[in-house]
Coordinates of C-alpha atoms and ligand atoms in Angstrom, one line a residue:
X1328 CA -20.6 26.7 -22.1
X1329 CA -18.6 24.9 -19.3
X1330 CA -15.7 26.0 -18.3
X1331 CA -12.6 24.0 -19.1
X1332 CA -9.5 23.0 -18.0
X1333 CA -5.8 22.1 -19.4
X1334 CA -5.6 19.3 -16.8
X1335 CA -8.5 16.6 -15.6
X1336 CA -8.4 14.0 -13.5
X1337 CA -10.6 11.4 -13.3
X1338 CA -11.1 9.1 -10.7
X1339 CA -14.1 6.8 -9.4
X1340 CA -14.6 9.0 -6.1
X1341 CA -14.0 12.8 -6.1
X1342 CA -11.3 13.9 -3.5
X1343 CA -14.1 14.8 -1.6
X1344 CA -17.0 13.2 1.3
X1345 CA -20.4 15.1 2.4
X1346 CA -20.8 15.6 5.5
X1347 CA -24.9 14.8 5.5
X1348 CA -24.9 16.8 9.4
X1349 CA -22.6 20.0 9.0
X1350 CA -23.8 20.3 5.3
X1351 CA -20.4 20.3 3.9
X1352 CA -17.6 18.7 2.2
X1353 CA -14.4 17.8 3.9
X1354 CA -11.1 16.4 1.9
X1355 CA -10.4 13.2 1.9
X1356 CA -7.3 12.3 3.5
X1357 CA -4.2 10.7 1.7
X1358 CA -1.6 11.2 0.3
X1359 CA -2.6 11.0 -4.0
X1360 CA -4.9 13.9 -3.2
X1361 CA -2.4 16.2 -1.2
X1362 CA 0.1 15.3 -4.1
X1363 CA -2.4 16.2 -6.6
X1364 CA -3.8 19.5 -4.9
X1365 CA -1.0 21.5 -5.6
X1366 CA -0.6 20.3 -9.6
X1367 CA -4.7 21.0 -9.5
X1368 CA -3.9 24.5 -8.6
X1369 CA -1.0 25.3 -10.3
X1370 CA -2.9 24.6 -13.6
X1371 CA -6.7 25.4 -12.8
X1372 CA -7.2 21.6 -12.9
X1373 CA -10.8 20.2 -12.9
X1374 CA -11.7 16.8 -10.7
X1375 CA -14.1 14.5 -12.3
X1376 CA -15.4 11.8 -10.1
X1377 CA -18.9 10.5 -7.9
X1378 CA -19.6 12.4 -4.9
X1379 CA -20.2 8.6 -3.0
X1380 CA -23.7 9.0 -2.3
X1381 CA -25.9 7.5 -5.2
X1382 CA -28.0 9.4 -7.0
X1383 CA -26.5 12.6 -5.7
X1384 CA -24.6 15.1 -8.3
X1385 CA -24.7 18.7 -7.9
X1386 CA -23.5 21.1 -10.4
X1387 CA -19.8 21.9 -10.5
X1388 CA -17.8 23.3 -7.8
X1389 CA -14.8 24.4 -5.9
X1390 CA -13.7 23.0 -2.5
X1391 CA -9.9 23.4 -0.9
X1392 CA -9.2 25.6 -4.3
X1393 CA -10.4 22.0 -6.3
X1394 CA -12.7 22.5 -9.4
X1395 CA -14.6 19.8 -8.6
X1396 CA -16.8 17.9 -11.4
X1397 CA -19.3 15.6 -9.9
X1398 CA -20.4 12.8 -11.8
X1399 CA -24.2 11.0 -11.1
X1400 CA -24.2 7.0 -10.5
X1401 CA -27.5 5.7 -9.7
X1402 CA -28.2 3.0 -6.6
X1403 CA -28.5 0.5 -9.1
X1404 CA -25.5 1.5 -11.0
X1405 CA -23.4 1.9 -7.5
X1406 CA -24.3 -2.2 -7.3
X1407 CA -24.1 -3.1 -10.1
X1408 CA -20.6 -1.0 -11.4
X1409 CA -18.9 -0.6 -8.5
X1410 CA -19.9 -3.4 -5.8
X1411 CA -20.8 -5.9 -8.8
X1412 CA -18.1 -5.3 -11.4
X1413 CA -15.6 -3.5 -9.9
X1414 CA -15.6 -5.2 -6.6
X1415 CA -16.9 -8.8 -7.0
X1416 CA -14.9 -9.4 -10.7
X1417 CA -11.9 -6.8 -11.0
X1418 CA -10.8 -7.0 -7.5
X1419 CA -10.6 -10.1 -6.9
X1420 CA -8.9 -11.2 -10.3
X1421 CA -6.2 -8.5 -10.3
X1422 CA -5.3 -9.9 -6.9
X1423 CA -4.3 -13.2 -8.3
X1424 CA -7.6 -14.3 -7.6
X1425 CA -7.7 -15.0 -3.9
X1426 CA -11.2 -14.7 -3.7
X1427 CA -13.1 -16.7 -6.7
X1428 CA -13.9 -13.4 -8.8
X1429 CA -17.9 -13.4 -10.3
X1430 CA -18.7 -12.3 -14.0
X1431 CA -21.9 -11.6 -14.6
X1432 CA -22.6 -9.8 -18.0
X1433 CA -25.4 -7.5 -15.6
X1434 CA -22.3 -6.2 -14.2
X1435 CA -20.2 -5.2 -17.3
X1436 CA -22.8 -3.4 -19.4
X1437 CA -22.9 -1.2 -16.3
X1438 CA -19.5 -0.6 -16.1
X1439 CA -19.5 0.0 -19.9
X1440 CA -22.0 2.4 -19.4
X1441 CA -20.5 4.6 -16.6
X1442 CA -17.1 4.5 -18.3
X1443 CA -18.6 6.0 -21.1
X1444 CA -20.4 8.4 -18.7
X1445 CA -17.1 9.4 -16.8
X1446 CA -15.5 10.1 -20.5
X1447 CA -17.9 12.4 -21.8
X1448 CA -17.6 14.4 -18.8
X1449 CA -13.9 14.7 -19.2
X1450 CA -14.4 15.4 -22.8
X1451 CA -16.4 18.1 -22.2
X1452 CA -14.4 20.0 -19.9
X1453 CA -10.8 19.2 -21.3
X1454 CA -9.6 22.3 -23.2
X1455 CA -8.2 21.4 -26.7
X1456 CA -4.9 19.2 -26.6
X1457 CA -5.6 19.4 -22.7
X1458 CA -4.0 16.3 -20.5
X1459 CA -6.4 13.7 -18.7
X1460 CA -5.1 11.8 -15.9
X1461 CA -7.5 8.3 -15.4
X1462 CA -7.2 6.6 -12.4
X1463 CA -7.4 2.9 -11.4
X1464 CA -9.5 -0.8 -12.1
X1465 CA -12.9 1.5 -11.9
X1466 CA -12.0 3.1 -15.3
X1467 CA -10.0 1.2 -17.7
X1468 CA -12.2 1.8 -20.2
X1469 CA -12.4 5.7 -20.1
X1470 CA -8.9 6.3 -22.2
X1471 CA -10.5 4.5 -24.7
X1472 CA -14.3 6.6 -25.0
X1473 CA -12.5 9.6 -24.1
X1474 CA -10.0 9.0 -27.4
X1475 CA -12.6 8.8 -29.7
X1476 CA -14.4 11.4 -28.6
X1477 CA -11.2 13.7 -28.1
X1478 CA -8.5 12.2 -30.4
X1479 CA -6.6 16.0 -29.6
X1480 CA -6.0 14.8 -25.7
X1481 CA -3.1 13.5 -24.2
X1482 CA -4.2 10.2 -21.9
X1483 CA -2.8 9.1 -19.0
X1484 CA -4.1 6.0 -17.0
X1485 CA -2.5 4.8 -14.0
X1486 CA -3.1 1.3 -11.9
X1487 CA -3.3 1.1 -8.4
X1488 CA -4.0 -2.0 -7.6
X1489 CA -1.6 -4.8 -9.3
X1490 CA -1.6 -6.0 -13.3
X1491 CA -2.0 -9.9 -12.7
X1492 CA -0.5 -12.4 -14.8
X1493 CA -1.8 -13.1 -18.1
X1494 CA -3.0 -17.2 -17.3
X1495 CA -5.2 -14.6 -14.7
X1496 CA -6.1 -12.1 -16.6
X1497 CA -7.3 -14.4 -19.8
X1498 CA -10.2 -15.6 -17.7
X1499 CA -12.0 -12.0 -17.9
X1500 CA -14.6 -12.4 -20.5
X1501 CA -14.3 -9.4 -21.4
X1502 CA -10.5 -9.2 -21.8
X1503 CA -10.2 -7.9 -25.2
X1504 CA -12.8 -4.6 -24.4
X1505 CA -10.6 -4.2 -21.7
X1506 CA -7.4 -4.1 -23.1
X1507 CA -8.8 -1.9 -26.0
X1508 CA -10.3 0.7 -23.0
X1509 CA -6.5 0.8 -21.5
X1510 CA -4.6 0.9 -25.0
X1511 CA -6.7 4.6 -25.7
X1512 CA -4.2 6.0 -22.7
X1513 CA -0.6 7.5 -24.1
X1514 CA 1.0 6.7 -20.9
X1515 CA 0.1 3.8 -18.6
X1516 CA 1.4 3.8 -15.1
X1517 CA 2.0 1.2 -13.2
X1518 CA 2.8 0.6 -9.7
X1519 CA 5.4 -2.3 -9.9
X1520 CA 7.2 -3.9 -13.1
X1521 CA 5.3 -7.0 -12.6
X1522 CA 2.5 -5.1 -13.6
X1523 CA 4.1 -3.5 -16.3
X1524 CA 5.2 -7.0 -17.8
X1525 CA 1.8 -8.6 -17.2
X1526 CA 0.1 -6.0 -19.0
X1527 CA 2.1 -6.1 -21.7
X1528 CA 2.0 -9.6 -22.0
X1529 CA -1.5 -9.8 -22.2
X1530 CA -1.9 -6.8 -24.8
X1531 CA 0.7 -8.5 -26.7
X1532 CA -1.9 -11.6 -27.0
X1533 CA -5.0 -10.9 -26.7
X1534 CA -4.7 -7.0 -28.2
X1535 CA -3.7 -6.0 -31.9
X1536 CA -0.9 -4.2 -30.1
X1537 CA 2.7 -4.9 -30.8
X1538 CA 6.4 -4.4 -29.6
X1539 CA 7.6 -1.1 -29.9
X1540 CA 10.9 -1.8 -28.0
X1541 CA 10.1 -1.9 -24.4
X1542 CA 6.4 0.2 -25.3
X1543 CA 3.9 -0.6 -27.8
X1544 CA 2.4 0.4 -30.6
X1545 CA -1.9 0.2 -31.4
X1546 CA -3.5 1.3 -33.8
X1547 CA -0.5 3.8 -35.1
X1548 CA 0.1 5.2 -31.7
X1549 CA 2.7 4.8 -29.4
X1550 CA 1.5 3.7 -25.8
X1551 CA 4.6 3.9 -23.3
X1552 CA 4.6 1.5 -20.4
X1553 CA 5.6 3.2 -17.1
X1554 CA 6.8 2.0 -14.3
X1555 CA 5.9 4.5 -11.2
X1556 CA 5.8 3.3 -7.4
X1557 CA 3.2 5.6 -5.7
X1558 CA 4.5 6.9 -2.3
X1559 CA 3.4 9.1 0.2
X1560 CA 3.8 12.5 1.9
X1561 CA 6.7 11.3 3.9
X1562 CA 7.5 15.2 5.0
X1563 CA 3.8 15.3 6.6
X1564 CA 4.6 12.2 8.6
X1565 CA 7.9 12.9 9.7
X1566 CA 6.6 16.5 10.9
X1567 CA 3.2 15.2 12.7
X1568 CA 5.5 12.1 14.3
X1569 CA 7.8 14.8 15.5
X1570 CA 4.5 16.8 17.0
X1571 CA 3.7 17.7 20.6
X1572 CA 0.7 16.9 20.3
X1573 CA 1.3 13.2 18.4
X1574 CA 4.5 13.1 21.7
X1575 CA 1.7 13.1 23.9
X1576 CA -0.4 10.9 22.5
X1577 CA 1.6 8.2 21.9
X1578 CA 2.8 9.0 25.4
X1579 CA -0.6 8.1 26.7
X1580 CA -0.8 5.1 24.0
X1581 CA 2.6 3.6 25.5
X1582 CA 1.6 4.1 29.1
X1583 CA -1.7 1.7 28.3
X1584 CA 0.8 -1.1 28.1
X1585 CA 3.7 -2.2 30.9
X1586 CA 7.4 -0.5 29.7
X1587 CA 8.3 -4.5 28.4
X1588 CA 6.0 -4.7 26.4
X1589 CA 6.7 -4.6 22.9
X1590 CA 3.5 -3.1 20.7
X1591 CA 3.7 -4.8 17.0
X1592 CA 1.2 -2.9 15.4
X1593 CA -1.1 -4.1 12.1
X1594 CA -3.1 -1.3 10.2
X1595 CA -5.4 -1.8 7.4
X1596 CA -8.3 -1.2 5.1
X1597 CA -10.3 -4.7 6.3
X1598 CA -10.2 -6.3 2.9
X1599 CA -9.5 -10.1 2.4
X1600 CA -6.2 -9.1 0.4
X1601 CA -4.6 -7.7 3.5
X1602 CA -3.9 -10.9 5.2
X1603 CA -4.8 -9.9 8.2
X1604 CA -6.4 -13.7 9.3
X1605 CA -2.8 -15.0 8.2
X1606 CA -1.1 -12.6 10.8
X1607 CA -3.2 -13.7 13.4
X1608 CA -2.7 -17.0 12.8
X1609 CA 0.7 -16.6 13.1
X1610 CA 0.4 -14.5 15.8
X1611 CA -1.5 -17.8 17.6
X1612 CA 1.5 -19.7 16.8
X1613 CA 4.1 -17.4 18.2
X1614 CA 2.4 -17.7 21.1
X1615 CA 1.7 -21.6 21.2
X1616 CA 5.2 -22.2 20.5
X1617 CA 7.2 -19.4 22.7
X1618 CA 4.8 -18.6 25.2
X1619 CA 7.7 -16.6 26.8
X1620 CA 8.4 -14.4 24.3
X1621 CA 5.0 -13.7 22.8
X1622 CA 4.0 -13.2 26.3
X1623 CA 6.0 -9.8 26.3
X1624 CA 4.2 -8.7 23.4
X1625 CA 0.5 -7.3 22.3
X1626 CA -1.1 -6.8 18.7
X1627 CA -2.3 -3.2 18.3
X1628 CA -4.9 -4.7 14.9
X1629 CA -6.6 -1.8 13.5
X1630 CA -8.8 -2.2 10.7
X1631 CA -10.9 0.1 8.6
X1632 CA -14.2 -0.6 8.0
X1633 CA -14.5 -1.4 3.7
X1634 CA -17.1 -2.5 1.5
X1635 CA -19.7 -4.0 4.1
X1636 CA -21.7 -4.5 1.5
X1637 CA -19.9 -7.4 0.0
X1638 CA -20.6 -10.9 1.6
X1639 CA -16.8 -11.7 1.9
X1640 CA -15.7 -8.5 3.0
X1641 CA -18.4 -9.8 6.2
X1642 CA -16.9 -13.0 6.0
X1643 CA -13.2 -11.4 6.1
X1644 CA -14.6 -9.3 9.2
X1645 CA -16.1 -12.7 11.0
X1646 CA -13.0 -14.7 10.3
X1647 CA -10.5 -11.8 12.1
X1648 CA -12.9 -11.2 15.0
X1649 CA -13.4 -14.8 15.6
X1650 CA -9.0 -15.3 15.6
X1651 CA -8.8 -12.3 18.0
X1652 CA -11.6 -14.1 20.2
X1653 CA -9.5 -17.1 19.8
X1654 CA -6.3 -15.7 20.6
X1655 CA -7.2 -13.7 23.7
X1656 CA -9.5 -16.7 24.9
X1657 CA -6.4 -18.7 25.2
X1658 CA -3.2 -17.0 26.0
X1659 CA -4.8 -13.7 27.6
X1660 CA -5.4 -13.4 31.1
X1661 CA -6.5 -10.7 33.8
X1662 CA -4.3 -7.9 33.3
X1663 CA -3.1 -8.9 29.4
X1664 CA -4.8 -9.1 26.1
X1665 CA -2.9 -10.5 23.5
X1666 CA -4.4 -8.9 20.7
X1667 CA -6.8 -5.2 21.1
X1668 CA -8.1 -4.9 17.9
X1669 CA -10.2 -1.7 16.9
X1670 CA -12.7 -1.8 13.8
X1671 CA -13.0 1.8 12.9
X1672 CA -11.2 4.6 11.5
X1673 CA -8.8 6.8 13.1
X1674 CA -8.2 10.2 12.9
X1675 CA -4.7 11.4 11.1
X1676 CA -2.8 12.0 14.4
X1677 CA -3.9 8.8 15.8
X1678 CA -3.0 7.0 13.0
X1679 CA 0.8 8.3 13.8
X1680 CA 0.7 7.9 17.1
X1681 CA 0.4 4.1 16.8
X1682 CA 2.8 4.3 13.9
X1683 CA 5.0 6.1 16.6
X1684 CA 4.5 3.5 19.4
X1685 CA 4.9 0.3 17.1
X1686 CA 8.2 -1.9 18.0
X1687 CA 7.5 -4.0 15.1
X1688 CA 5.0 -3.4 12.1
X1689 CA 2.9 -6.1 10.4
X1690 CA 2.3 -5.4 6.8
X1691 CA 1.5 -9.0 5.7
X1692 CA -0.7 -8.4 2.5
X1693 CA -1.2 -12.0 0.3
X1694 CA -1.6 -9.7 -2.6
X1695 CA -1.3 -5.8 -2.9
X1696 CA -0.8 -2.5 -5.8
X1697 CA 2.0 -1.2 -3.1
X1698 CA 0.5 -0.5 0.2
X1699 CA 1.1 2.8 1.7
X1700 CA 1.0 1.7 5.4
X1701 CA 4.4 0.3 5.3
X1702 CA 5.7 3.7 4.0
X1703 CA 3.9 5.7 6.4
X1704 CA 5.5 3.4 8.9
X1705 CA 8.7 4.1 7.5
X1706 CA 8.5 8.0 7.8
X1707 CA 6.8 7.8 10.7
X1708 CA 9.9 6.8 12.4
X1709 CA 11.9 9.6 13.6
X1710 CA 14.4 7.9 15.4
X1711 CA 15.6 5.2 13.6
X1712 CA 14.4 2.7 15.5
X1713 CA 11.4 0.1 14.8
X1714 CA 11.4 -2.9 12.3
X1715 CA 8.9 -3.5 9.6
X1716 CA 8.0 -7.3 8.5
X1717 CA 6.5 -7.1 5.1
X1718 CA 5.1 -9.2 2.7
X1719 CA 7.0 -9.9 -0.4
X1720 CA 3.7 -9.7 -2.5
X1721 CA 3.2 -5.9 -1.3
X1722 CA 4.5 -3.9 -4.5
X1723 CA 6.1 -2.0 -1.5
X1724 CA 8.7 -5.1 -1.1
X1725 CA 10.2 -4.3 -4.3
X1726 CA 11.5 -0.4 -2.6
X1727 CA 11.6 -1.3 0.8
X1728 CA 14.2 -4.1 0.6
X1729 CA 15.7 -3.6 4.1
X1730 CA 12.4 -5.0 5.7
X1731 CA 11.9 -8.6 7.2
X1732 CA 10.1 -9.5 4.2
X1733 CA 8.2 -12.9 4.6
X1734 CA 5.5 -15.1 2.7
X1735 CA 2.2 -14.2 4.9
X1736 CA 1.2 -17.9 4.2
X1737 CA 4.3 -19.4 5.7
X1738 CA 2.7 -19.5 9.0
X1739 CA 5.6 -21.1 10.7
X1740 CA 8.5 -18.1 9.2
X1741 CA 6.2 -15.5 9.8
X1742 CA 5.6 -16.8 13.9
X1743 CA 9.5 -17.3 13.4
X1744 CA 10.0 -13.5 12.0
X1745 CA 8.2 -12.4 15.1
X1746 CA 10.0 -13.9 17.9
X1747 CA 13.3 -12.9 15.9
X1748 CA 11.8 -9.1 15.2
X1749 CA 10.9 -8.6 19.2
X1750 CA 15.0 -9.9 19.8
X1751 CA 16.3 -7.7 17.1
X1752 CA 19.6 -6.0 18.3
X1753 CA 18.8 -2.0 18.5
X1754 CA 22.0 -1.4 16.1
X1755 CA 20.4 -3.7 13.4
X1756 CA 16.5 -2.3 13.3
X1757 CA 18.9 1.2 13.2
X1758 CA 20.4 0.3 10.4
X1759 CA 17.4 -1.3 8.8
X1760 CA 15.1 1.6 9.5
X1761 CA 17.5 4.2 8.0
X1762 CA 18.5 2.7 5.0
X1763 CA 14.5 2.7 5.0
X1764 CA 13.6 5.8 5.6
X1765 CA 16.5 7.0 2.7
X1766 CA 14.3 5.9 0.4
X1767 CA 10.8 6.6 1.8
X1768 CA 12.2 10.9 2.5
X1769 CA 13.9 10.6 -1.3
X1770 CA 11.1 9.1 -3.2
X1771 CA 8.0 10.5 -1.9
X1772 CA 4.6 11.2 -4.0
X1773 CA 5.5 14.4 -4.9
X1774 CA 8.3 13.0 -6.7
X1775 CA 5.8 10.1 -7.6
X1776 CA 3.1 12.7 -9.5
X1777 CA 5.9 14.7 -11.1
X1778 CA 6.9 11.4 -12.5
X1779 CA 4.1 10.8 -13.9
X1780 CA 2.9 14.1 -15.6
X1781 CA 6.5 14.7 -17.1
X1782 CA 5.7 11.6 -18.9
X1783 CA 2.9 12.8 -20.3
X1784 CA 3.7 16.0 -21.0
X1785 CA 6.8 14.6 -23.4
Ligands
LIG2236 P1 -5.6 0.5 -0.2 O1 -5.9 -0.9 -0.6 O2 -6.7 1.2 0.5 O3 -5.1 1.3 -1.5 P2 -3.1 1.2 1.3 O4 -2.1 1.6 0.3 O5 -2.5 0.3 2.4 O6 -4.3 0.3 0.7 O7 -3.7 2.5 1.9 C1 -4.6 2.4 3.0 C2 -4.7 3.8 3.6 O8 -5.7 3.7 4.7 C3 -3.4 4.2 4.3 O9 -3.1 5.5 4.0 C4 -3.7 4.1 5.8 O10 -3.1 5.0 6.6 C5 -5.2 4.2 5.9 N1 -5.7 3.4 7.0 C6 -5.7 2.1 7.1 N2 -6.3 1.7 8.3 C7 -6.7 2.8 8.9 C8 -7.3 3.1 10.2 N3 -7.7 2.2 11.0 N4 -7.6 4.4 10.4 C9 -7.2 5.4 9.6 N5 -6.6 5.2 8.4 C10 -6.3 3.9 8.1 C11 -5.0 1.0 -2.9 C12 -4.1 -0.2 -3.3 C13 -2.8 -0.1 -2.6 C14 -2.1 1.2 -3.0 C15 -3.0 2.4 -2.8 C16 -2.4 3.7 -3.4 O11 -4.8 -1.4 -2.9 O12 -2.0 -1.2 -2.9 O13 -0.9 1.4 -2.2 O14 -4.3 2.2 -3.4 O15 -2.1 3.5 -4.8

């Protein structure tokens, strides 16, 4: 007999990596699983997710005071669910299609299958009338299994990357399984209420759902629609931003660069729905057009390495490498680099050093669930100073409305954005940036998970 649980959350990856050379695990970092720790503890909570490494599941266990439930995925599974369906279809068509998604029916009876796989090991450690919490495009069909197999449990499902709209979504052959998968959940969360109106567009047509005022109904069920922006640990950054050790740092960062320098700073998971090609295209503009200005300034790019795997995640890579080749060959010079770009990830501190150095932030997205590094920007900035340009498609836009918010394909207003954003009056970015950072301290992801549970617990 297993032991069970009251509370299970499911998720592709567990909160957890191996470290294959100590011989241990180490916590992930972010701010879903620092938000979700506590609520884990409070109620003995169980974990249920892949360890990352294919064809590697050991038995249960407890790390950080998590119950950890590792579920197995085979190397051919890991291609064909995750890289293959996940990656190559969903991926691309929930983000409006910006890359031409694939369907491949080898892909989705894969996905099917570890769905299933994912359900049955929540249903077998959720306690009777117990609540499961399903996360994102990896699992929409797991409310779904897990319903018929436990029609006692109360099913939550929340989307982290955007809904798209329904002329999108239609083209999924498998639109109607989908739906079905999604419509098992009691509660679905999603990040923006674009999302929440998409999806419910498309269960309106292509589902046996109907209206149930601004919910539905399937099957004699009510499903509630929610609408909950994720967020982060704002109290974390604030308190490391205001660090002696993160002072220094960024002391060191700063003194890299002459004082008149302004540092606009760009940080991102390197994934073609970032826009990061757009931003330095612009950024070659700004510079073509006011050579003075964008003289006095430097692109701080960092990207973190994603899905290598996939051919246009290299191509993504080869376009942004070949820009910052571009840019530097032709406005840089001995003694100043236009752009320094670092492919790699940073550790936490780091991270907030740069966050803490940054005149202007770049958060240019062409497509995106919400985007946290505009947020962590945001609380990050401890003395009301700093500007953020952000992309109106980053669900983020629709909270943060006291950024510079821009189309990333409007080459010429985003170059334009810059050389206004490296002139912006100090009283003004004040103003900005604490009217910002109101609502990144007041509506944080503690506030974001307590949102969510309470709507499945009532
Ligand atoms: P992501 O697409 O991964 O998440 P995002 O929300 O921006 O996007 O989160 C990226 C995280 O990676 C941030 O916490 C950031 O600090 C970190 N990061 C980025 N570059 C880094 C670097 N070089 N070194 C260290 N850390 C780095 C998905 C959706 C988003 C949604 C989140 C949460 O695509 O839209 O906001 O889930 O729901």
């Amino acid at each position: 007999m297993e032991d069970t649980s009251n509370f299970v959350v499911i998720s592709n990856r567990l909160p957890v990596s191996r470290d294959e050379e100590e011989g241990r695990w180490e916590t992930s970092p972010g701010g879903l699983v620092s938000a979700l720790v506590p609520i884990l503890r409070e109620r003995e909570g169980v974990w249920i997710g892949w360890t990352g490494v294919p064809d590697f599941a050991p038995p249960p266990f407890t790390h950080d005071d998590m119950r950890l439930h590792p579920v197995p995925l085979s190397q051919q599974e890991m291609e064909a669910y995750y890289l293959g369906f996940c990656n190559n279809t969903l991926w691309p068509l929930y983000h409006n299609a910006i890359r031409t998604p694939q369907y491949h029916r080898r892909w989705w009876h894969p996905y099917r299958e570890t769905n299933e796989r994912f359900a049955e090991a929540a249903g077998r450690v959720l306690a009777p009338s117990g609540v499961a919490w399903v996360h994102d495009y990896q699992l929409q069909l797991v409310p779904r299994y897990l319903r018929e197999w436990r029609p006692d449990a109360t099913i939550g499902f929340f989307l982290h990357i955007p809904f798209p709209p329904v002329e999108l979504f239609a083209y999924l052959p498998w639109r109607e399984s989908v739906l079905e998968g999604l419509l098992g959940a009691d509660v679905l969360a999603f990040q923006t209420r674009q999302s929440v109106s998409n999806f419910r567009n498309a269960a309106l047509q292509y589902s046996a759902a109907r209206p149930d005022g601004d919910d539905l109904k399937y099957e004699g069920r009510r499903v509630r629609l929610q609408w909950a922006p994720i967020s982060i640990d704002a109290e974390n950054f604030e308190s490391t931003a205001r660090s002696r050790a993160v002072a220094d740092r960024a002391a060191r960062l700063r003194e890299q660069f002459p004082p008149v320098r302004r540092i606009l700073l760009g940080v991102d998971r390197l994934d073609y729905t970032k826009g990061i090609d757009h931003r330095l295209r612009a950024i070659h503009t700004f510079h073509s057009r006011h050579p003075k200005e964008a003289a006095e300034t430097v692109l701080l790019q960092l990207a973190v390495p994603s899905r290598e795997e996939l051919i246009q995640y290299a191509e993504q890579r080869d376009r942004v490498e070949r820009l910052v080749g571009q840019i530097n060959g032709e406005f840089g010079r001995p003694g100043y680099t236009p752009v320094v770009y670092m492919y790699r990830q940073l550790e936490f501190e780091e991270l907030v050093a740069a966050y803490s150095v940054a005149d202007v932030m770049l958060v240019t997205p062409l497509c995106d669930g919400m985007n946290l590094v505009a947020k962590e920007y945001v609380a990050s900035r401890v003395s009301d100073d700093g500007l953020l340009v952000l992309s109106e498609f980053a669900g983020a836009a629709s909270e943060l409305k006291e950024a510079v918010l821009i189309n990333p394909l409007n080459l010429d207003q985003l170059a334009e954005a810059l050389r206004r954003a490296v002139q912006t009056p100090p009283e003004e970015a004040a103003t900005r940036m604490q009217a910002l950072r109101a609502t990144v301290q007041r509506y944080d992801v503690y506030r974001w998970s307590r949102k969510c549970i309470e709507a499945l617990e009532n």
